[in-house]
mmCIF file of C-alpha atoms in Angstrom:
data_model
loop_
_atom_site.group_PDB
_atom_site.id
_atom_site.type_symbol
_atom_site.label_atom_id
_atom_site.label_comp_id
_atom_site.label_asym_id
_atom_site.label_seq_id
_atom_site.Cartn_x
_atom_site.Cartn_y
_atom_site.Cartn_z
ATOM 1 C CA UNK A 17 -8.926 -21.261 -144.063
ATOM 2 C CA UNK A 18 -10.220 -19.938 -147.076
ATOM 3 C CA UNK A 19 -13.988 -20.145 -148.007
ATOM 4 C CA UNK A 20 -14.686 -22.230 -151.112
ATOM 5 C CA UNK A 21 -16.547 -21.757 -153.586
ATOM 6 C CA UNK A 22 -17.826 -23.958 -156.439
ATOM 7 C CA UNK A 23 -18.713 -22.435 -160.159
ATOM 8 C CA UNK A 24 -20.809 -24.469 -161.923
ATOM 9 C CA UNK A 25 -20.974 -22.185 -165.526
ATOM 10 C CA UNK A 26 -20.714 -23.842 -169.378
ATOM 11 C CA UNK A 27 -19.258 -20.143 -170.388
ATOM 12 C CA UNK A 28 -15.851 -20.566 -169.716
ATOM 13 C CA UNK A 29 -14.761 -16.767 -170.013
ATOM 14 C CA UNK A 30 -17.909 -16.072 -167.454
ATOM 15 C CA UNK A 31 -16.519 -18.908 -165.114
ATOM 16 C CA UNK A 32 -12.607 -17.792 -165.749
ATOM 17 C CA UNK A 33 -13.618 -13.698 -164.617
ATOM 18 C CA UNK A 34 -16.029 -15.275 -161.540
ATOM 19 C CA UNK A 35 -12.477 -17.410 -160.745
ATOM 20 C CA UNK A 36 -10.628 -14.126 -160.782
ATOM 21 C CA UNK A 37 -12.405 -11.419 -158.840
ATOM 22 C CA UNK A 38 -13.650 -14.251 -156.076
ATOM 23 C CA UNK A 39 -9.637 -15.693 -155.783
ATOM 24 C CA UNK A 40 -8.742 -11.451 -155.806
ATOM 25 C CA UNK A 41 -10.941 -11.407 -152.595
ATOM 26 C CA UNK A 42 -9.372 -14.763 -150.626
ATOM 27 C CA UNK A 43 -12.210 -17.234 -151.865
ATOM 28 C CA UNK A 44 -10.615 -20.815 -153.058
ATOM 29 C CA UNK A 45 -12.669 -21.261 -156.444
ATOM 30 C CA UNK A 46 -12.751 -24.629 -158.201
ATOM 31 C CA UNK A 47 -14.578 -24.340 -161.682
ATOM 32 C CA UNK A 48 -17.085 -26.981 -163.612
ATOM 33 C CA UNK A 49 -18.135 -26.513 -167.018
ATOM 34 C CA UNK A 50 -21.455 -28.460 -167.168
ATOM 35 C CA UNK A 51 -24.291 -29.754 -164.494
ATOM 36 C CA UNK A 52 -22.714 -33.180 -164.375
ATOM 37 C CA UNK A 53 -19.015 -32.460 -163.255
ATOM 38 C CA UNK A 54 -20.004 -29.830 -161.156
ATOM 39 C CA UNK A 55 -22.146 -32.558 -159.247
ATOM 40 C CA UNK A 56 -19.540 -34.400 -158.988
ATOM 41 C CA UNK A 57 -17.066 -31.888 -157.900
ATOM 42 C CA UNK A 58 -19.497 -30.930 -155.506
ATOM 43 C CA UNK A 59 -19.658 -34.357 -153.583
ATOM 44 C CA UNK A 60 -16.390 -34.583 -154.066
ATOM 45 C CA UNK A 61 -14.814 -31.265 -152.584
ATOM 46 C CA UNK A 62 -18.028 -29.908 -150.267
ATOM 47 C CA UNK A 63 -17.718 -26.040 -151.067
ATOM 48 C CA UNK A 64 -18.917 -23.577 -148.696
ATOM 49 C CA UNK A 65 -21.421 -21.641 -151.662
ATOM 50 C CA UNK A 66 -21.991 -23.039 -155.173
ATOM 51 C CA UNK A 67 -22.488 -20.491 -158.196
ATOM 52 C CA UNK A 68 -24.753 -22.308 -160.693
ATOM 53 C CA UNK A 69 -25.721 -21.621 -164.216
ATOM 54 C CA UNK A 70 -29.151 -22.701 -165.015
ATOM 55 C CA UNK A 71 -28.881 -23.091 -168.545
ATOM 56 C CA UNK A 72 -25.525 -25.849 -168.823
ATOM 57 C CA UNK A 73 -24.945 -29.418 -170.957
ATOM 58 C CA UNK A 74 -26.085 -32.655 -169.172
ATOM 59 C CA UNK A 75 -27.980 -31.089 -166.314
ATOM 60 C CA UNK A 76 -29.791 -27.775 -166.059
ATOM 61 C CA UNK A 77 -28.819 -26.135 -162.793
ATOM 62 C CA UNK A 78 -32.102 -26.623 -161.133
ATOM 63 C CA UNK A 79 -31.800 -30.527 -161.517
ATOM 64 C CA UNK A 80 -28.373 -29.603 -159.785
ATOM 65 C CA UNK A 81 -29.924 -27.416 -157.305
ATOM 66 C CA UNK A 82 -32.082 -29.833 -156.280
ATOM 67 C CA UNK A 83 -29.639 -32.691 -155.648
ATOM 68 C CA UNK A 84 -27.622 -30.590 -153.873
ATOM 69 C CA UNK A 85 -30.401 -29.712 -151.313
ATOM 70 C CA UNK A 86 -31.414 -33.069 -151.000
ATOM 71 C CA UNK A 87 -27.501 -34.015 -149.548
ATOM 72 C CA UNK A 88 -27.807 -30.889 -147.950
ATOM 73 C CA UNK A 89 -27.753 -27.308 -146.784
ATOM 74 C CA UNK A 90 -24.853 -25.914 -149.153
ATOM 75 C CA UNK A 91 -25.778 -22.283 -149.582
ATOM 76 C CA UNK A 92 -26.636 -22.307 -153.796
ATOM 77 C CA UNK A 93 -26.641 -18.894 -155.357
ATOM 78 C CA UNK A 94 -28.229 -19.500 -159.036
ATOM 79 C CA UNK A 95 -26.809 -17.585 -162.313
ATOM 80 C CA UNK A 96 -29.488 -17.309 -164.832
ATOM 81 C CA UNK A 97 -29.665 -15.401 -168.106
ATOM 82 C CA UNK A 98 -33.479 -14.745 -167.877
ATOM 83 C CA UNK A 99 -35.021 -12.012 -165.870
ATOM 84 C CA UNK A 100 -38.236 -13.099 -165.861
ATOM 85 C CA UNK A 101 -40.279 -14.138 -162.763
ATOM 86 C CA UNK A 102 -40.876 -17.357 -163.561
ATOM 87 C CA UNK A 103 -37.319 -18.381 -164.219
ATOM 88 C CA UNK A 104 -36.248 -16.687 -160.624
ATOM 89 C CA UNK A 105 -39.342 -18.915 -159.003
ATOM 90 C CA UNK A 106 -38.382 -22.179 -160.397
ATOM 91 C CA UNK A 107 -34.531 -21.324 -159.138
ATOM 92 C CA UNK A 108 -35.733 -20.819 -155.753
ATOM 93 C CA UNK A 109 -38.460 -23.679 -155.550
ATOM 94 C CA UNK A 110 -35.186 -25.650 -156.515
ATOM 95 C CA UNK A 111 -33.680 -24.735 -153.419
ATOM 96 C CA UNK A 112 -31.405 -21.592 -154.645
ATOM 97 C CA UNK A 113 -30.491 -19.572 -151.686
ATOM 98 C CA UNK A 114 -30.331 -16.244 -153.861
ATOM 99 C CA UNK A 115 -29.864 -15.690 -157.905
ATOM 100 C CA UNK A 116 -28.322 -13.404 -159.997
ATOM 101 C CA UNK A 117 -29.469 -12.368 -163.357
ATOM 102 C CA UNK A 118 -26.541 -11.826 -166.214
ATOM 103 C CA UNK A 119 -25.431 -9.736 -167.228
ATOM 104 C CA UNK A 120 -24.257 -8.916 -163.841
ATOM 105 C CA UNK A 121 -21.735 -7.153 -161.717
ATOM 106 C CA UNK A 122 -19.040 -8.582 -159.910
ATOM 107 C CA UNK A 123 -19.750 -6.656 -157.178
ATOM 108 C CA UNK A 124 -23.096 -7.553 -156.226
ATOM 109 C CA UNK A 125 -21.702 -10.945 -156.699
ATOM 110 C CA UNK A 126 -19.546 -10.697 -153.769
ATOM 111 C CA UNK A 127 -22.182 -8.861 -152.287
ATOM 112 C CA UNK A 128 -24.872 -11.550 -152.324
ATOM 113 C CA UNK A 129 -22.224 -14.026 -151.659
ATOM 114 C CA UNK A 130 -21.197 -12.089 -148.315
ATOM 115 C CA UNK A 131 -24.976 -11.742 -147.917
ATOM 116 C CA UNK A 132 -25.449 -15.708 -148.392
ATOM 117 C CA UNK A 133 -22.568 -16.772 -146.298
ATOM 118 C CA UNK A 134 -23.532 -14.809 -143.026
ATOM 119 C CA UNK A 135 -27.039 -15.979 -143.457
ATOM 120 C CA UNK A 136 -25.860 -19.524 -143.347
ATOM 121 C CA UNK A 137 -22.648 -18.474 -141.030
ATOM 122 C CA UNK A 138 -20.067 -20.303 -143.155
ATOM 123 C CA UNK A 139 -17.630 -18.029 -142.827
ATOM 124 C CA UNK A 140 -17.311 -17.993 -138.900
ATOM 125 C CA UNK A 141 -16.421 -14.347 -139.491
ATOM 126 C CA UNK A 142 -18.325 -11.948 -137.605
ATOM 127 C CA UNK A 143 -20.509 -10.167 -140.298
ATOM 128 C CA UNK A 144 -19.848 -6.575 -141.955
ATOM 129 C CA UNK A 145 -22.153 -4.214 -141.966
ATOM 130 C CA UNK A 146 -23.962 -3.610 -145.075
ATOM 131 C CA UNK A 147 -27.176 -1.973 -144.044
ATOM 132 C CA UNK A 148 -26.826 1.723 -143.016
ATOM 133 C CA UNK A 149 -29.996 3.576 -141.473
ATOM 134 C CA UNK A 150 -29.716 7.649 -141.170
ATOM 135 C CA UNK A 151 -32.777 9.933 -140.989
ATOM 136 C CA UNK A 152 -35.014 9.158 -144.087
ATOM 137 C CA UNK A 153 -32.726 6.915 -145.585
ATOM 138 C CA UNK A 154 -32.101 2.852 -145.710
ATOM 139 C CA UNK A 155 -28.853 1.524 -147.741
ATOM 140 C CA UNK A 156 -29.766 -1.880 -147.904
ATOM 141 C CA UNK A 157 -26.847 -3.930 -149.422
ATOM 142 C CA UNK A 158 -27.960 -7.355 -149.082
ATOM 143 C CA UNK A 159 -30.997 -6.681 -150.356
ATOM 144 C CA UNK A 160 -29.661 -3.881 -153.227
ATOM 145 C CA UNK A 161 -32.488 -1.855 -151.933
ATOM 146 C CA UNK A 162 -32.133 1.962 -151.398
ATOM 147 C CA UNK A 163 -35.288 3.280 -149.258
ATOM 148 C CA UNK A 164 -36.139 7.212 -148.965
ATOM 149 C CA UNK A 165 -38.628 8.305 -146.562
ATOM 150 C CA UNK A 166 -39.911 4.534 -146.572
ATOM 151 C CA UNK A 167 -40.004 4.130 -150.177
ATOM 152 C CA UNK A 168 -38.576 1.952 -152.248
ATOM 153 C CA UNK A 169 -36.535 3.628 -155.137
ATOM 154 C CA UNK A 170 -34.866 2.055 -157.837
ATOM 155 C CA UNK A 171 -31.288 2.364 -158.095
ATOM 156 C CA UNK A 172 -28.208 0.959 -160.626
ATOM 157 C CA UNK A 173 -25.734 -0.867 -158.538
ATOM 158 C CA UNK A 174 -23.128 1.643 -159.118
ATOM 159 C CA UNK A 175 -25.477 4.498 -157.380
ATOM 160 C CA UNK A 176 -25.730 2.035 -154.548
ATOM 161 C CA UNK A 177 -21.887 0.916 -154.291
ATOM 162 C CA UNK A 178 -20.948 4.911 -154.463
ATOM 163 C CA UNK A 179 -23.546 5.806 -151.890
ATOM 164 C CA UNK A 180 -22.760 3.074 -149.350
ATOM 165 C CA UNK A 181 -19.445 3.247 -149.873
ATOM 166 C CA UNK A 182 -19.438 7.281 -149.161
ATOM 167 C CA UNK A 183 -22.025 7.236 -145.988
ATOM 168 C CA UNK A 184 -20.459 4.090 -144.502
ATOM 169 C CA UNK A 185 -17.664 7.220 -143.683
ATOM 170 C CA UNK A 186 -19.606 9.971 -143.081
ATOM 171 C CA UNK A 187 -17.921 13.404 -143.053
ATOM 172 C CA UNK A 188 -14.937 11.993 -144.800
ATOM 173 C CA UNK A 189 -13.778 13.503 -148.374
ATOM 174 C CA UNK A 190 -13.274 10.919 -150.866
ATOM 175 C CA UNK A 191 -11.336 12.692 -154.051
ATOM 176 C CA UNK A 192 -12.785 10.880 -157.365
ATOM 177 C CA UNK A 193 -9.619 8.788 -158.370
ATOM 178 C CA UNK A 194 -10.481 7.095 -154.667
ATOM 179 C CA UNK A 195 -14.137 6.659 -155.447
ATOM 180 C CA UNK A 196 -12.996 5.230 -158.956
ATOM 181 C CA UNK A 197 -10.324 3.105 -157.364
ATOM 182 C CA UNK A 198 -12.691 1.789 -154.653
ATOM 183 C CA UNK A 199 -16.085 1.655 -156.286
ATOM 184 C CA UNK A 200 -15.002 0.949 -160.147
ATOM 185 C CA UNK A 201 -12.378 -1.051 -159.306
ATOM 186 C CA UNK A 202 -8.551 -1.725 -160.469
ATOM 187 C CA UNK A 203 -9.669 -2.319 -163.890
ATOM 188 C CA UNK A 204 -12.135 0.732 -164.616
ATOM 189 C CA UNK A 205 -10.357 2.864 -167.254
ATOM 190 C CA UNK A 206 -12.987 5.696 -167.285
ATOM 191 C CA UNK A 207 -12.277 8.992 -165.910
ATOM 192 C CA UNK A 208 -13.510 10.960 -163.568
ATOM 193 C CA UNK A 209 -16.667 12.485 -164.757
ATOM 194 C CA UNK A 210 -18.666 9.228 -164.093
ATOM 195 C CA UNK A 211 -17.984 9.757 -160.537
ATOM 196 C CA UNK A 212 -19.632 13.207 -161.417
ATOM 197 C CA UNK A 213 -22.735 11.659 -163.301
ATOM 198 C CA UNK A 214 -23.548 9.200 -160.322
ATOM 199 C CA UNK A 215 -23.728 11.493 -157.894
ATOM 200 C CA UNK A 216 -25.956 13.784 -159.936
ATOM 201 C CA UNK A 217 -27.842 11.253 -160.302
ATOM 202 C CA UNK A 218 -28.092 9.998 -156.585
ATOM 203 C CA UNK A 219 -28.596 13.649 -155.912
ATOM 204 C CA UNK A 220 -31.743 13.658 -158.041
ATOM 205 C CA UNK A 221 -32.970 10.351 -156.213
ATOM 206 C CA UNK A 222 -32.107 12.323 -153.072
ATOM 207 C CA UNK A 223 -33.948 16.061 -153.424
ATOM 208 C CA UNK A 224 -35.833 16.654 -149.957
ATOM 209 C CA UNK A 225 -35.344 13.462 -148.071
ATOM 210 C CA UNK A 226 -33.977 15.119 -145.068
ATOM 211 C CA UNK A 227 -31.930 18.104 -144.081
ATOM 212 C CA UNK A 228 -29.664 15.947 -141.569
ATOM 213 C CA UNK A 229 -27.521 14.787 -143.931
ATOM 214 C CA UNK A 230 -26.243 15.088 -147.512
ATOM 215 C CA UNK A 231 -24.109 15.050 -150.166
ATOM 216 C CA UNK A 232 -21.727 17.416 -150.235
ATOM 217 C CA UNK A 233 -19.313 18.328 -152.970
ATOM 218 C CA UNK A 234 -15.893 19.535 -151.324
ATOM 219 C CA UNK A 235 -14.682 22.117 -154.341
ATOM 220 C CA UNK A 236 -11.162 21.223 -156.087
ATOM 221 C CA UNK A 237 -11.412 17.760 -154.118
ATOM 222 C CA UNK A 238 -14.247 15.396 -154.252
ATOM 223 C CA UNK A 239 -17.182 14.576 -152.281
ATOM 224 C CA UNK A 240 -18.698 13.466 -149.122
ATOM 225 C CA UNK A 241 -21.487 11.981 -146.542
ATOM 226 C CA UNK A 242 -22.098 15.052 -144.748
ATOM 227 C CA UNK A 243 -24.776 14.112 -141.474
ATOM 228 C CA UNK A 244 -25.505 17.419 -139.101
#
Protein backbone atom coordinates (compact mmCIF):
# COMPACT_ATOMS: atom_id res chain seq x y z
CA UNK A 1 0.00 0.00 0.00
CA UNK A 2 1.01 3.30 -0.76
CA UNK A 3 2.35 5.76 1.93
CA UNK A 4 0.16 8.82 2.46
CA UNK A 5 0.83 11.86 2.77
CA UNK A 6 -1.14 14.94 3.89
CA UNK A 7 -0.32 18.71 2.46
CA UNK A 8 -1.51 21.16 4.52
CA UNK A 9 -0.35 24.53 2.17
CA UNK A 10 -2.81 27.86 1.46
CA UNK A 11 -0.57 28.23 -1.96
CA UNK A 12 -2.35 26.15 -4.14
CA UNK A 13 0.31 26.03 -7.07
CA UNK A 14 2.98 25.08 -4.08
CA UNK A 15 0.47 22.32 -2.85
CA UNK A 16 -0.54 21.23 -6.68
CA UNK A 17 3.69 20.73 -7.64
CA UNK A 18 4.20 18.95 -3.85
CA UNK A 19 0.92 16.67 -5.20
CA UNK A 20 2.86 15.98 -8.36
CA UNK A 21 6.46 15.04 -7.71
CA UNK A 22 5.28 13.02 -4.28
CA UNK A 23 2.26 11.00 -6.53
CA UNK A 24 5.46 10.73 -9.45
CA UNK A 25 7.29 8.77 -6.63
CA UNK A 26 4.17 6.25 -5.39
CA UNK A 27 3.08 8.54 -2.34
CA UNK A 28 -1.00 8.86 -2.13
CA UNK A 29 -1.24 12.79 -1.51
CA UNK A 30 -4.49 14.34 -0.31
CA UNK A 31 -4.23 18.27 -0.29
CA UNK A 32 -5.78 21.04 2.35
CA UNK A 33 -5.71 24.57 1.70
CA UNK A 34 -5.87 26.09 5.24
CA UNK A 35 -5.01 24.87 9.06
CA UNK A 36 -8.64 24.01 9.67
CA UNK A 37 -9.47 21.43 6.83
CA UNK A 38 -6.27 20.01 6.97
CA UNK A 39 -7.14 19.15 10.73
CA UNK A 40 -9.86 17.76 9.77
CA UNK A 41 -8.60 15.77 6.93
CA UNK A 42 -6.08 14.67 9.16
CA UNK A 43 -8.47 12.93 11.76
CA UNK A 44 -10.29 11.96 9.18
CA UNK A 45 -7.84 10.01 6.75
CA UNK A 46 -4.64 9.33 9.36
CA UNK A 47 -1.67 10.00 6.81
CA UNK A 48 1.55 8.42 7.30
CA UNK A 49 3.65 12.22 7.17
CA UNK A 50 1.88 15.60 7.09
CA UNK A 51 3.56 18.60 5.07
CA UNK A 52 2.46 21.79 6.88
CA UNK A 53 2.65 25.40 6.02
CA UNK A 54 3.13 27.57 8.96
CA UNK A 55 1.83 30.63 7.70
CA UNK A 56 -2.15 29.39 6.44
CA UNK A 57 -5.98 30.99 7.09
CA UNK A 58 -7.78 29.80 10.30
CA UNK A 59 -4.88 28.07 11.97
CA UNK A 60 -1.15 28.68 11.73
CA UNK A 61 0.58 25.35 11.29
CA UNK A 62 2.09 25.25 14.68
CA UNK A 63 -1.47 25.39 16.34
CA UNK A 64 -1.86 22.37 13.82
CA UNK A 65 1.32 20.84 14.77
CA UNK A 66 0.51 20.79 18.07
CA UNK A 67 -2.91 19.11 17.89
CA UNK A 68 -1.63 16.69 15.86
CA UNK A 69 1.03 15.59 18.47
CA UNK A 70 -1.29 15.67 21.12
CA UNK A 71 -3.56 12.66 19.10
CA UNK A 72 -0.37 11.41 18.27
CA UNK A 73 2.93 10.41 16.77
CA UNK A 74 2.21 11.34 12.96
CA UNK A 75 5.63 12.19 11.62
CA UNK A 76 4.99 16.37 10.80
CA UNK A 77 7.53 17.85 8.46
CA UNK A 78 6.87 21.84 8.70
CA UNK A 79 7.05 24.23 5.43
CA UNK A 80 7.93 27.66 6.47
CA UNK A 81 8.85 30.73 4.44
CA UNK A 82 11.23 32.18 7.14
CA UNK A 83 14.76 31.08 7.62
CA UNK A 84 15.33 32.43 10.68
CA UNK A 85 16.14 30.49 13.91
CA UNK A 86 13.48 31.40 15.77
CA UNK A 87 10.80 30.45 13.31
CA UNK A 88 12.61 26.77 12.88
CA UNK A 89 12.53 26.59 17.02
CA UNK A 90 8.97 27.37 17.48
CA UNK A 91 8.22 24.60 14.50
CA UNK A 92 10.02 22.07 16.37
CA UNK A 93 8.89 23.00 20.05
CA UNK A 94 5.46 22.42 18.20
CA UNK A 95 6.29 19.00 17.66
CA UNK A 96 7.61 19.20 13.82
CA UNK A 97 9.62 16.17 13.11
CA UNK A 98 11.86 18.14 10.47
CA UNK A 99 11.15 21.60 8.38
CA UNK A 100 11.88 22.88 5.25
CA UNK A 101 12.49 26.42 4.40
CA UNK A 102 10.90 27.76 0.83
CA UNK A 103 11.92 28.24 -1.49
CA UNK A 104 12.89 24.69 -1.62
CA UNK A 105 13.73 21.73 -3.74
CA UNK A 106 11.70 18.91 -4.43
CA UNK A 107 14.32 16.79 -3.92
CA UNK A 108 15.34 17.35 -0.52
CA UNK A 109 11.69 17.11 0.01
CA UNK A 110 11.60 13.54 -0.75
CA UNK A 111 14.75 13.37 0.86
CA UNK A 112 13.70 14.50 4.34
CA UNK A 113 10.52 12.72 3.82
CA UNK A 114 12.49 9.30 3.20
CA UNK A 115 14.64 10.57 6.09
CA UNK A 116 11.37 11.11 8.36
CA UNK A 117 9.62 7.97 7.43
CA UNK A 118 12.53 5.47 8.31
CA UNK A 119 13.06 7.34 11.49
CA UNK A 120 9.52 6.66 12.47
CA UNK A 121 9.48 3.21 10.25
CA UNK A 122 6.21 3.98 8.45
CA UNK A 123 7.09 2.69 5.50
CA UNK A 124 7.92 -1.00 6.63
CA UNK A 125 10.47 -0.77 3.82
CA UNK A 126 13.86 -1.60 4.72
CA UNK A 127 15.74 1.80 4.52
CA UNK A 128 18.10 3.09 1.54
CA UNK A 129 21.18 4.14 2.09
CA UNK A 130 21.79 7.73 2.07
CA UNK A 131 24.92 8.21 4.07
CA UNK A 132 28.16 7.21 2.23
CA UNK A 133 31.58 7.22 4.27
CA UNK A 134 34.99 6.91 2.03
CA UNK A 135 38.41 8.11 3.28
CA UNK A 136 38.04 11.85 4.31
CA UNK A 137 34.70 12.17 3.18
CA UNK A 138 30.92 11.93 4.77
CA UNK A 139 27.79 12.35 2.22
CA UNK A 140 25.28 12.81 4.65
CA UNK A 141 21.81 12.89 2.92
CA UNK A 142 19.49 12.99 5.69
CA UNK A 143 21.17 15.46 7.24
CA UNK A 144 22.24 17.53 3.72
CA UNK A 145 25.59 17.62 5.31
CA UNK A 146 28.81 17.06 3.23
CA UNK A 147 31.91 16.51 5.75
CA UNK A 148 35.73 16.70 4.46
CA UNK A 149 38.40 15.62 6.67
CA UNK A 150 35.77 16.10 9.64
CA UNK A 151 34.61 19.38 8.63
CA UNK A 152 31.59 20.60 7.93
CA UNK A 153 31.38 22.36 4.44
CA UNK A 154 28.61 24.05 3.01
CA UNK A 155 27.15 22.76 -0.02
CA UNK A 156 23.92 23.69 -2.57
CA UNK A 157 21.71 20.71 -2.79
CA UNK A 158 22.50 20.16 -6.33
CA UNK A 159 26.44 19.66 -5.38
CA UNK A 160 25.14 17.16 -2.89
CA UNK A 161 22.47 15.26 -5.19
CA UNK A 162 25.39 15.09 -8.06
CA UNK A 163 27.98 13.90 -5.60
CA UNK A 164 25.90 11.22 -3.88
CA UNK A 165 24.38 10.27 -6.72
CA UNK A 166 27.99 9.71 -8.58
CA UNK A 167 29.91 7.95 -5.43
CA UNK A 168 26.86 5.87 -4.47
CA UNK A 169 28.43 4.00 -7.97
CA UNK A 170 31.82 4.34 -7.69
CA UNK A 171 33.97 3.67 -10.78
CA UNK A 172 30.96 3.93 -12.98
CA UNK A 173 30.85 6.70 -15.94
CA UNK A 174 27.82 8.68 -15.87
CA UNK A 175 27.66 10.76 -19.43
CA UNK A 176 25.99 14.33 -18.54
CA UNK A 177 22.50 13.84 -20.26
CA UNK A 178 22.35 10.83 -17.39
CA UNK A 179 23.48 13.09 -14.60
CA UNK A 180 20.89 15.74 -15.99
CA UNK A 181 18.22 13.12 -16.38
CA UNK A 182 18.85 11.66 -12.90
CA UNK A 183 19.92 14.58 -10.78
CA UNK A 184 17.89 17.59 -12.63
CA UNK A 185 15.17 15.67 -13.31
CA UNK A 186 12.54 15.06 -16.34
CA UNK A 187 11.73 18.62 -16.38
CA UNK A 188 15.30 20.39 -16.32
CA UNK A 189 15.66 22.06 -19.76
CA UNK A 190 19.29 23.27 -19.21
CA UNK A 191 22.10 21.79 -20.99
CA UNK A 192 24.91 20.25 -20.23
CA UNK A 193 27.39 22.71 -19.00
CA UNK A 194 25.70 22.90 -15.52
CA UNK A 195 26.69 19.41 -15.06
CA UNK A 196 30.18 20.98 -15.89
CA UNK A 197 29.85 23.98 -13.35
CA UNK A 198 28.85 21.59 -10.38
CA UNK A 199 31.47 19.52 -10.57
CA UNK A 200 33.97 22.37 -10.77
CA UNK A 201 32.60 23.46 -8.12
CA UNK A 202 32.54 20.18 -5.94
CA UNK A 203 36.05 19.86 -7.22
CA UNK A 204 37.00 23.14 -5.55
CA UNK A 205 35.19 21.95 -2.22
CA UNK A 206 37.23 18.78 -2.80
CA UNK A 207 41.18 19.96 -3.45
CA UNK A 208 43.40 17.66 -1.06
CA UNK A 209 40.90 15.68 0.90
CA UNK A 210 42.40 12.41 0.04
CA UNK A 211 44.23 10.70 -2.75
CA UNK A 212 41.95 7.42 -2.48
CA UNK A 213 39.40 8.61 -4.38
CA UNK A 214 38.20 11.30 -6.80
CA UNK A 215 36.54 12.78 -9.38
CA UNK A 216 37.43 11.87 -12.49
CA UNK A 217 36.43 13.32 -15.81
CA UNK A 218 36.27 10.39 -18.50
CA UNK A 219 37.18 12.65 -21.86
CA UNK A 220 34.36 12.70 -24.75
CA UNK A 221 32.00 10.96 -22.04
CA UNK A 222 31.27 12.24 -18.66
CA UNK A 223 32.41 11.71 -15.25
CA UNK A 224 32.93 9.48 -12.37
CA UNK A 225 33.57 8.32 -8.52
CA UNK A 226 36.91 7.02 -9.01
CA UNK A 227 38.14 5.20 -5.28
CA UNK A 228 41.86 3.44 -5.60
Amino acid sequence: MAVSVLVVEDDRNIAELLQLYLQKEGYAVTLAFDGGEGLAKFRSLKPDLVLLDVMMPVMDGHAVCRTIRAEGQTPVIMLTAKGETDDKVSGLKAGADDYITKPFEMREVLARIEAVLRRSDCTGAAPKARRLVFDNLVIDMDAFELNIKGEKVDAPPKEMELLFYLASSPNRVYTRNQLLDEVWGFDYFGDSRTVDVHVKRLREKLEGASNRWSLKTVWGVGYKFEVL
